XYZ file of C-alpha atoms in Angstrom:
167
model
C 0.000 0.000 0.000
C 2.997 2.303 -0.235
C 1.785 3.449 -3.655
C -1.621 4.399 -2.232
C 0.012 6.503 0.510
C 2.177 8.312 -2.043
C -0.784 8.965 -4.339
C -2.845 10.426 -1.486
C 0.032 12.757 -0.611
C -0.205 14.282 -4.111
C -3.007 16.885 -4.410
C -5.472 16.284 -7.237
C -5.062 18.532 -10.284
C -8.534 20.050 -9.990
C -7.934 21.137 -6.388
C -4.430 22.417 -7.125
C -5.785 24.575 -9.973
C -8.267 26.302 -7.621
C -5.916 26.935 -4.714
C -5.173 30.481 -5.783
C -8.880 31.306 -6.149
C -10.188 30.240 -2.736
C -9.179 29.258 0.773
C -7.691 25.805 0.953
C -10.167 23.295 2.367
C -9.082 20.244 4.355
C -9.037 17.276 2.049
C -10.216 13.739 2.698
C -9.474 11.168 0.015
C -9.215 7.379 -0.089
C -7.734 5.011 -2.600
C -10.510 2.596 -3.568
C -8.455 0.328 -5.801
C -5.022 -0.141 -7.336
C -4.426 -2.376 -10.345
C -1.324 -2.887 -12.427
C -2.551 -4.117 -15.807
C -0.306 -6.189 -18.065
C -0.631 -3.506 -20.718
C -2.391 -0.181 -20.696
C -3.967 1.220 -23.818
C -4.251 4.758 -22.467
C -0.530 5.141 -21.881
C 1.970 2.647 -23.323
C 4.510 1.613 -20.683
C 8.066 2.775 -21.206
C 10.831 0.224 -20.964
C 10.880 -1.056 -17.405
C 8.099 1.316 -16.247
C 5.023 -0.187 -14.589
C 1.839 1.836 -14.854
C -0.853 1.423 -12.201
C -4.512 2.370 -12.448
C -5.631 3.980 -9.196
C -9.208 4.915 -8.294
C -9.435 7.682 -5.673
C -12.566 9.067 -4.029
C -12.472 12.665 -2.776
C -14.986 13.005 0.073
C -14.618 16.802 0.069
C -15.668 17.092 -3.585
C -17.922 14.007 -3.660
C -16.187 12.753 -6.812
C -14.027 9.847 -7.932
C -11.022 10.056 -10.235
C -9.135 7.476 -12.227
C -5.393 7.991 -12.223
C -2.622 6.450 -14.274
C 0.385 6.392 -11.983
C 4.023 5.365 -12.328
C 4.066 2.422 -9.890
C 7.652 3.111 -8.778
C 7.580 6.870 -8.200
C 3.814 7.430 -7.702
C 3.990 10.213 -10.303
C 0.484 10.894 -11.603
C 0.705 10.625 -15.394
C -2.975 11.144 -16.206
C -6.171 11.912 -14.295
C -9.785 11.776 -15.385
C -13.093 11.943 -13.532
C -15.102 8.748 -13.130
C -18.836 8.854 -13.801
C -21.117 7.044 -11.428
C -20.060 5.430 -8.186
C -17.065 3.116 -7.938
C -17.640 0.072 -5.772
C -16.683 0.254 -2.107
C -13.166 -0.546 -0.994
C -12.498 -2.992 1.844
C -11.351 -0.015 3.926
C -14.714 1.724 3.379
C -16.557 -1.453 4.395
C -14.490 -1.643 7.591
C -15.195 2.052 8.270
C -18.930 1.358 7.885
C -18.737 -1.579 10.321
C -17.008 0.647 12.901
C -19.750 3.272 12.494
C -22.468 0.608 12.828
C -20.838 -0.804 15.980
C -21.040 2.646 17.618
C -24.852 2.368 17.612
C -25.848 0.583 20.857
C -28.871 -1.253 19.382
C -26.994 -2.473 16.312
C -23.936 -3.436 18.349
C -26.185 -5.460 20.673
C -27.529 -7.386 17.647
C -23.985 -8.011 16.414
C -22.937 -9.266 19.845
C -25.883 -11.680 19.632
C -24.190 -13.179 16.527
C -26.087 -11.262 13.843
C -24.235 -11.254 10.511
C -23.342 -8.132 8.511
C -23.348 -8.587 4.748
C -23.317 -6.361 1.716
C -21.318 -3.209 1.399
C -22.790 -1.701 -1.741
C -22.527 1.968 -2.648
C -26.065 3.391 -2.961
C -28.006 6.646 -3.212
C -28.513 8.353 0.118
C -31.919 8.632 1.757
C -34.267 11.435 0.671
C -32.871 14.812 1.689
C -29.299 13.532 2.139
C -26.435 15.681 0.833
C -25.987 14.747 -2.846
C -22.175 14.704 -2.767
C -21.955 12.307 0.179
C -20.975 8.659 -0.297
C -23.338 6.043 1.146
C -22.755 2.350 1.777
C -25.571 -0.111 2.493
C -25.256 -3.252 4.597
C -27.732 -5.894 5.695
C -27.891 -7.282 9.219
C -28.997 -10.919 9.078
C -29.976 -13.419 11.747
C -27.171 -15.824 12.728
C -28.634 -18.528 10.443
C -28.771 -15.950 7.593
C -32.424 -16.796 6.918
C -33.960 -13.485 7.971
C -33.130 -9.839 7.413
C -33.065 -7.930 10.693
C -32.082 -4.487 9.432
C -30.976 -2.624 6.319
C -28.426 -0.008 7.287
C -27.228 2.903 5.147
C -23.991 4.504 6.353
C -22.935 8.006 5.318
C -19.200 7.490 4.804
C -18.630 11.205 4.266
C -20.183 12.267 7.575
C -19.238 9.100 9.460
C -22.820 8.463 10.612
C -25.700 6.072 10.114
C -28.000 7.746 7.586
C -30.795 5.215 7.814
C -31.598 1.950 9.605
C -34.778 0.087 8.671
C -36.197 -3.041 10.258
C -36.227 -6.104 8.020
C -38.793 -8.909 7.712
């Protein structure tokens, strides 16, 4: 994950371009995925150079970017916005579980051997901030036969946005 740390230390081009125009806002970004394809059509690898595709989500802007990065130096070679919502990273799923465990009722169900499944990125509930990133999980009975709750976590705010009883 050294590459991910280096990439996050580099400010995105869009933010860097605006720095002179407005006060600098604190930035919160996460690397969602890193892949090193055998060959990349967008940018042919130079001799001995490995190019990685990195997907980064900027929680401040509410947008994802796809980066082509030199795997050795972490130099960003190309950046383009990603339409839609990239799937959740394992780190985001773990963040959601930590947020869910902070709720006393949900933590009690988990301590009673309920099972958390899912981890899909979804639209937020009605009235939720449109730039926020939401992850949905299902809380199942220990035998996985019944849905106890559907939980939507606001990853941007670090809160539970919605928790509905199941069957």
